[in-house]
Amino acid sequence: MNETDSGSSQSSEPELYRYYIKLYLFGSLEVPSILISIYILFKFINNRQFRSHINNHSIILLIIVSFLNTTSELPITLQFLRVGYIKPNSNIFCLFWIWYNFSLQSTNLVLMTWVSFQRHILIFHSNWTQTKIGKLKCHYIPLIISITYIPIFYFSCIIIYQCENFFDYTSFLCGPICYNSIAWLSAYDWITHMLLPSLLIPLASITLLLRVLIQAKKMKRTLNWRSTRKLTLQLMAISILYLLFWTPLALVSLVRIYFIPTFIDEITYYYLYYTPYFVQLLMPFVCIACLPEIWPKKTRVVHASIITQNRI
């Protein structure tokens, strides 16, 4: 997933300062993010109407991936940022951490890529999901592939594939992983699992917004405007996270791989490699803001009255 090594860490004061900035930022967001995720998952389990809408299924999967990352993988990174080295110092732990990190981050990206295209189907081709077979082909199968393909791919490359690793216990994610030395495999991994999703998500979102605006103007809102607006706003809001925190890393990686290998080294090592964590941490905040139907009752009443006043 990384186009080159993750940079080595030395216990210099400037470097520790960089670590502490990330440590405090991630730490301050971690608990609120977990609590909101739990609240959304609780509502999904207990609210049958919310659970029955297929457009909410992909949102819930994004929340689950975010929750897993925030509760189980992020603490490993926080410990590394706090002490400056990997604990425990073992190759087995490094292999697990790399696999788990790559799996969660790339699953999040691939899943969101499908969500971006699925919104086009739900708005403009809703009849595709009206039958059981249609739901299976256009909804459930793509979701299952999105959440299973990535962990299997990285398990094959990181755990099963036999090559010699030289781990650095003072580097984020233990430094480079050996399968990246295979040019075609590294290129396939980076292009398919990071570059394309990072570019397709904002592209699909902007395209959806334009299609909705054009369609609304032509048909004078004869389509289900309330549902369409909700689905569009959800996608736009979530896509902004990827545009801010994934696209810069993808574009910088493109420059580093094919043009300037040392392009903004320090910024890449100390900051850009960590920006995907903001997507996972902020995902619950954005999702709950886009799901007023699961807000507390008093909040929903205020929200509804504001919308009514705006229409008047």
GROMACS .gro file of C-alpha atoms in nm:
model
  312
    1MET     CA    1   0.000   0.000   0.000
    2ASN     CA    2   0.290   0.240   0.076
    3GLU     CA    3   0.486   0.334  -0.233
    4THR     CA    4   0.815   0.337  -0.045
    5ASP     CA    5   0.935   0.293   0.309
    6SER     CA    6   0.760   0.469   0.594
    7GLY     CA    7   1.057   0.665   0.711
    8SER     CA    8   1.283   0.586   1.001
    9SER     CA    9   1.233   0.735   1.342
   10GLN     CA   10   1.508   0.866   1.561
   11SER     CA   11   1.458   1.005   1.907
   12SER     CA   12   1.536   1.365   1.821
   13GLU     CA   13   1.330   1.642   1.980
   14PRO     CA   14   1.181   1.777   1.653
   15GLU     CA   15   1.071   1.425   1.563
   16LEU     CA   16   0.913   1.362   1.902
   17TYR     CA   17   0.734   1.695   1.867
   18ARG     CA   18   0.586   1.577   1.536
   19TYR     CA   19   0.478   1.253   1.703
   20TYR     CA   20   0.313   1.431   1.995
   21ILE     CA   21   0.108   1.654   1.763
   22LYS     CA   22  -0.044   1.347   1.600
   23LEU     CA   23  -0.077   1.169   1.933
   24TYR     CA   24  -0.285   1.449   2.087
   25LEU     CA   25  -0.494   1.505   1.773
   26PHE     CA   26  -0.582   1.138   1.733
   27GLY     CA   27  -0.626   1.088   2.107
   28SER     CA   28  -0.868   1.380   2.140
   29LEU     CA   29  -1.088   1.243   1.859
   30GLU     CA   30  -1.072   0.875   1.953
   31VAL     CA   31  -1.323   0.857   2.241
   32PRO     CA   32  -1.594   1.080   2.083
   33SER     CA   33  -1.558   0.885   1.758
   34ILE     CA   34  -1.604   0.552   1.938
   35LEU     CA   35  -1.907   0.676   2.133
   36ILE     CA   36  -2.082   0.808   1.822
   37SER     CA   37  -2.008   0.483   1.637
   38ILE     CA   38  -2.163   0.284   1.921
   39TYR     CA   39  -2.470   0.509   1.916
   40ILE     CA   40  -2.517   0.468   1.539
   41LEU     CA   41  -2.471   0.089   1.559
   42PHE     CA   42  -2.717   0.072   1.849
   43LYS     CA   43  -2.976   0.263   1.646
   44PHE     CA   44  -2.915   0.037   1.347
   45ILE     CA   45  -2.982  -0.272   1.557
   46ASN     CA   46  -3.287  -0.134   1.736
   47ASN     CA   47  -3.449   0.080   1.466
   48ARG     CA   48  -3.612  -0.154   1.215
   49GLN     CA   49  -3.708   0.124   0.972
   50PHE     CA   50  -3.354   0.260   0.966
   51ARG     CA   51  -3.216  -0.091   0.922
   52SER     CA   52  -3.452  -0.178   0.637
   53HIS     CA   53  -3.331   0.099   0.403
   54ILE     CA   54  -3.060  -0.050   0.180
   55ASN     CA   55  -2.890   0.287   0.137
   56ASN     CA   56  -2.802   0.272   0.508
   57HIS     CA   57  -2.628  -0.066   0.486
   58SER     CA   58  -2.313   0.073   0.324
   59ILE     CA   59  -2.303   0.358   0.578
   60ILE     CA   60  -2.317   0.105   0.861
   61LEU     CA   61  -2.033  -0.095   0.707
   62LEU     CA   62  -1.823   0.222   0.688
   63ILE     CA   63  -1.901   0.283   1.055
   64ILE     CA   64  -1.802  -0.074   1.147
   65VAL     CA   65  -1.469  -0.042   0.965
   66SER     CA   66  -1.411   0.294   1.134
   67PHE     CA   67  -1.500   0.145   1.472
   68LEU     CA   68  -1.261  -0.148   1.427
   69ASN     CA   69  -0.981   0.085   1.323
   70THR     CA   70  -1.038   0.329   1.607
   71THR     CA   71  -1.073   0.068   1.881
   72SER     CA   72  -0.811  -0.188   1.780
   73GLU     CA   73  -0.560  -0.059   1.521
   74LEU     CA   74  -0.528   0.307   1.618
   75PRO     CA   75  -0.416   0.221   1.975
   76ILE     CA   76  -0.111   0.046   1.826
   77THR     CA   77  -0.024   0.362   1.634
   78LEU     CA   78  -0.084   0.580   1.942
   79GLN     CA   79   0.154   0.364   2.142
   80PHE     CA   80   0.415   0.396   1.868
   81LEU     CA   81   0.372   0.775   1.866
   82ARG     CA   82   0.400   0.787   2.244
   83VAL     CA   83   0.718   0.578   2.289
   84GLY     CA   84   0.879   0.612   1.943
   85TYR     CA   85   0.919   0.241   1.871
   86ILE     CA   86   0.715  -0.074   1.807
   87LYS     CA   87   0.600  -0.282   2.102
   88PRO     CA   88   0.634  -0.580   2.106
   89ASN     CA   89   0.949  -0.597   1.896
   90SER     CA   90   0.872  -0.904   1.687
   91ASN     CA   91   0.838  -0.985   1.320
   92ILE     CA   92   0.506  -1.162   1.380
   93PHE     CA   93   0.358  -0.851   1.538
   94CYS     CA   94   0.485  -0.635   1.251
   95LEU     CA   95   0.329  -0.867   0.994
   96PHE     CA   96  -0.002  -0.859   1.179
   97TRP     CA   97   0.002  -0.480   1.220
   98ILE     CA   98   0.083  -0.419   0.852
   99TRP     CA   99  -0.187  -0.663   0.739
  100TYR     CA  100  -0.446  -0.519   0.978
  101ASN     CA  101  -0.367  -0.156   0.894
  102PHE     CA  102  -0.363  -0.211   0.517
  103SER     CA  103  -0.681  -0.420   0.534
  104LEU     CA  104  -0.884  -0.165   0.730
  105GLN     CA  105  -0.763   0.142   0.542
  106SER     CA  106  -0.800  -0.007   0.195
  107THR     CA  107  -1.132  -0.174   0.276
  108ASN     CA  108  -1.258   0.167   0.381
  109LEU     CA  109  -1.143   0.315   0.050
  110VAL     CA  110  -1.281   0.038  -0.172
  111LEU     CA  111  -1.610   0.031   0.018
  112MET     CA  112  -1.651   0.406  -0.016
  113THR     CA  113  -1.575   0.380  -0.387
  114TRP     CA  114  -1.864   0.139  -0.426
  115VAL     CA  115  -2.088   0.365  -0.215
  116SER     CA  116  -2.010   0.651  -0.454
  117PHE     CA  117  -2.130   0.451  -0.754
  118GLN     CA  118  -2.416   0.287  -0.566
  119ARG     CA  119  -2.573   0.627  -0.502
  120HIS     CA  120  -2.608   0.670  -0.880
  121ILE     CA  121  -2.796   0.338  -0.893
  122LEU     CA  122  -3.023   0.420  -0.599
  123ILE     CA  123  -3.120   0.759  -0.742
  124PHE     CA  124  -3.135   0.703  -1.118
  125HIS     CA  125  -3.183   0.327  -1.148
  126SER     CA  126  -3.376   0.239  -0.833
  127ASN     CA  127  -3.570  -0.028  -1.023
  128TRP     CA  128  -3.249  -0.235  -1.033
  129THR     CA  129  -3.282  -0.303  -0.660
  130GLN     CA  130  -3.657  -0.365  -0.647
  131THR     CA  131  -3.632  -0.744  -0.687
  132LYS     CA  132  -3.446  -0.998  -0.474
  133ILE     CA  133  -3.211  -1.084  -0.760
  134GLY     CA  134  -3.154  -0.715  -0.828
  135LYS     CA  135  -3.069  -0.647  -0.464
  136LEU     CA  136  -2.833  -0.943  -0.465
  137LYS     CA  137  -2.648  -0.832  -0.781
  138CYS     CA  138  -2.648  -0.455  -0.728
  139HIS     CA  139  -2.629  -0.436  -0.350
  140TYR     CA  140  -2.530  -0.737  -0.142
  141ILE     CA  141  -2.268  -0.898  -0.367
  142PRO     CA  142  -2.072  -0.573  -0.425
  143LEU     CA  143  -2.077  -0.502  -0.049
  144ILE     CA  144  -1.955  -0.853   0.033
  145ILE     CA  145  -1.674  -0.825  -0.224
  146SER     CA  146  -1.578  -0.481  -0.091
  147ILE     CA  147  -1.527  -0.606   0.264
  148THR     CA  148  -1.370  -0.947   0.191
  149TYR     CA  149  -1.144  -0.895  -0.111
  150ILE     CA  150  -0.898  -0.654   0.052
  151PRO     CA  151  -0.820  -0.858   0.370
  152ILE     CA  152  -0.773  -1.171   0.156
  153PHE     CA  153  -0.544  -0.987  -0.088
  154TYR     CA  154  -0.321  -0.850   0.186
  155PHE     CA  155  -0.320  -1.179   0.376
  156SER     CA  156  -0.187  -1.343   0.060
  157CYS     CA  157   0.078  -1.075   0.000
  158ILE     CA  158   0.190  -1.015   0.359
  159ILE     CA  159   0.137  -1.342   0.545
  160ILE     CA  160   0.138  -1.621   0.286
  161TYR     CA  161   0.388  -1.486   0.031
  162GLN     CA  162   0.740  -1.589   0.131
  163CYS     CA  163   1.001  -1.316   0.109
  164GLU     CA  164   1.256  -1.170   0.348
  165ASN     CA  165   1.153  -0.866   0.550
  166PHE     CA  166   1.393  -0.633   0.726
  167PHE     CA  167   1.173  -0.464   0.981
  168ASP     CA  168   1.266  -0.142   1.155
  169TYR     CA  169   1.100  -0.125   1.497
  170THR     CA  170   1.149   0.252   1.510
  171SER     CA  171   0.949   0.312   1.190
  172PHE     CA  172   0.575   0.349   1.143
  173LEU     CA  173   0.434   0.011   1.035
  174CYS     CA  174   0.782  -0.138   1.087
  175GLY     CA  175   0.914   0.014   0.764
  176PRO     CA  176   0.871  -0.129   0.411
  177ILE     CA  177   0.714  -0.469   0.345
  178CYS     CA  178   0.896  -0.707   0.111
  179TYR     CA  179   0.617  -0.773  -0.139
  180ASN     CA  180   0.654  -0.411  -0.252
  181SER     CA  181   0.986  -0.511  -0.412
  182ILE     CA  182   0.785  -0.694  -0.681
  183ALA     CA  183   0.721  -0.412  -0.927
  184TRP     CA  184   0.398  -0.535  -1.088
  185LEU     CA  185   0.240  -0.639  -0.756
  186SER     CA  186   0.333  -0.314  -0.586
  187ALA     CA  187   0.197  -0.114  -0.881
  188TYR     CA  188  -0.127  -0.314  -0.888
  189ASP     CA  189  -0.172  -0.270  -0.513
  190TRP     CA  190  -0.105   0.103  -0.513
  191ILE     CA  191  -0.305   0.187  -0.826
  192THR     CA  192  -0.604  -0.039  -0.754
  193HIS     CA  193  -0.632   0.008  -0.379
  194MET     CA  194  -0.525   0.368  -0.327
  195LEU     CA  195  -0.486   0.588  -0.637
  196LEU     CA  196  -0.801   0.493  -0.829
  197PRO     CA  197  -1.035   0.493  -0.526
  198SER     CA  198  -0.895   0.827  -0.407
  199LEU     CA  199  -0.970   0.981  -0.747
  200LEU     CA  200  -1.296   0.799  -0.823
  201ILE     CA  201  -1.469   0.891  -0.496
  202PRO     CA  202  -1.468   1.270  -0.549
  203LEU     CA  203  -1.526   1.225  -0.924
  204ALA     CA  204  -1.834   1.007  -0.869
  205SER     CA  205  -1.963   1.249  -0.606
  206ILE     CA  206  -1.929   1.555  -0.826
  207THR     CA  207  -2.085   1.367  -1.118
  208LEU     CA  208  -2.379   1.266  -0.900
  209LEU     CA  209  -2.435   1.625  -0.787
  210LEU     CA  210  -2.434   1.748  -1.147
  211ARG     CA  211  -2.670   1.471  -1.259
  212VAL     CA  212  -2.912   1.549  -0.977
  213LEU     CA  213  -2.911   1.923  -1.052
  214ILE     CA  214  -2.963   1.867  -1.425
  215GLN     CA  215  -3.237   1.609  -1.365
  216ALA     CA  216  -3.414   1.831  -1.112
  217LYS     CA  217  -3.411   2.122  -1.354
  218LYS     CA  218  -3.544   1.912  -1.642
  219MET     CA  219  -3.814   1.730  -1.449
  220LYS     CA  220  -3.899   2.016  -1.211
  221ARG     CA  221  -3.851   1.792  -0.907
  222THR     CA  222  -4.085   1.519  -1.023
  223LEU     CA  223  -3.834   1.264  -0.895
  224ASN     CA  224  -3.834   1.181  -0.521
  225TRP     CA  225  -3.658   1.503  -0.429
  226ARG     CA  226  -3.637   1.451  -0.053
  227SER     CA  227  -3.474   1.109  -0.083
  228THR     CA  228  -3.252   1.224  -0.370
  229ARG     CA  229  -3.130   1.527  -0.179
  230LYS     CA  230  -3.055   1.314   0.127
  231LEU     CA  231  -2.855   1.055  -0.066
  232THR     CA  232  -2.663   1.324  -0.255
  233LEU     CA  233  -2.578   1.526   0.055
  234GLN     CA  234  -2.467   1.211   0.239
  235LEU     CA  235  -2.228   1.121  -0.040
  236MET     CA  236  -2.092   1.474  -0.079
  237ALA     CA  237  -2.029   1.512   0.295
  238ILE     CA  238  -1.850   1.179   0.330
  239SER     CA  239  -1.654   1.230   0.007
  240ILE     CA  240  -1.506   1.551   0.143
  241LEU     CA  241  -1.321   1.342   0.404
  242TYR     CA  242  -1.154   1.136   0.131
  243LEU     CA  243  -1.080   1.443  -0.080
  244LEU     CA  244  -0.906   1.609   0.215
  245PHE     CA  245  -0.722   1.315   0.370
  246TRP     CA  246  -0.670   1.049   0.099
  247THR     CA  247  -0.635   1.234  -0.232
  248PRO     CA  248  -0.326   1.439  -0.128
  249LEU     CA  249  -0.144   1.120  -0.025
  250ALA     CA  250  -0.240   0.948  -0.351
  251LEU     CA  251  -0.123   1.239  -0.568
  252VAL     CA  252   0.202   1.286  -0.376
  253SER     CA  253   0.267   0.912  -0.403
  254LEU     CA  254   0.213   0.937  -0.779
  255VAL     CA  255   0.483   1.205  -0.802
  256ARG     CA  256   0.721   1.009  -0.576
  257ILE     CA  257   0.685   0.683  -0.769
  258TYR     CA  258   0.709   0.809  -1.127
  259PHE     CA  259   0.883   1.148  -1.113
  260ILE     CA  260   1.063   1.264  -0.797
  261PRO     CA  261   1.134   0.984  -0.543
  262THR     CA  262   1.233   1.231  -0.269
  263PHE     CA  263   0.942   1.471  -0.325
  264ILE     CA  264   0.844   1.633   0.011
  265ASP     CA  265   1.000   1.345   0.207
  266GLU     CA  266   0.944   1.478   0.557
  267ILE     CA  267   0.585   1.589   0.498
  268THR     CA  268   0.507   1.247   0.350
  269TYR     CA  269   0.673   1.044   0.627
  270TYR     CA  270   0.555   1.246   0.924
  271TYR     CA  271   0.214   1.368   0.813
  272LEU     CA  272   0.063   1.230   0.490
  273TYR     CA  273   0.105   0.865   0.592
  274TYR     CA  274  -0.111   0.941   0.895
  275THR     CA  275  -0.387   1.148   0.733
  276PRO     CA  276  -0.608   0.844   0.649
  277TYR     CA  277  -0.667   0.807   1.023
  278PHE     CA  278  -0.870   1.128   1.012
  279VAL     CA  279  -1.112   0.962   0.770
  280GLN     CA  280  -1.172   0.679   1.017
  281LEU     CA  281  -1.194   0.912   1.317
  282LEU     CA  282  -1.425   1.169   1.158
  283MET     CA  283  -1.647   0.921   0.973
  284PRO     CA  284  -1.894   0.878   1.265
  285PHE     CA  285  -1.928   1.257   1.305
  286VAL     CA  286  -2.011   1.305   0.937
  287CYS     CA  287  -2.244   1.004   0.923
  288ILE     CA  288  -2.452   1.104   1.224
  289ALA     CA  289  -2.482   1.458   1.087
  290CYS     CA  290  -2.627   1.307   0.767
  291LEU     CA  291  -2.870   1.076   0.950
  292PRO     CA  292  -3.126   1.299   1.126
  293GLU     CA  293  -3.369   1.005   1.154
  294ILE     CA  294  -3.156   0.859   1.435
  295TRP     CA  295  -3.104   1.184   1.624
  296PRO     CA  296  -3.265   1.225   1.967
  297LYS     CA  297  -3.633   1.322   1.933
  298LYS     CA  298  -3.594   1.683   2.050
  299THR     CA  299  -3.310   1.741   1.806
  300ARG     CA  300  -3.519   1.599   1.521
  301VAL     CA  301  -3.805   1.835   1.605
  302VAL     CA  302  -3.572   2.138   1.597
  303HIS     CA  303  -3.418   2.015   1.270
  304ALA     CA  304  -3.763   1.970   1.111
  305SER     CA  305  -3.877   2.316   1.221
  306ILE     CA  306  -3.564   2.476   1.074
  307ILE     CA  307  -3.624   2.302   0.740
  308THR     CA  308  -3.987   2.417   0.742
  309GLN     CA  309  -3.886   2.777   0.812
  310ASN     CA  310  -3.628   2.768   0.533
  311ARG     CA  311  -3.891   2.645   0.286
  312ILE     CA  312  -4.127   2.925   0.389
   0.00000   0.00000   0.00000
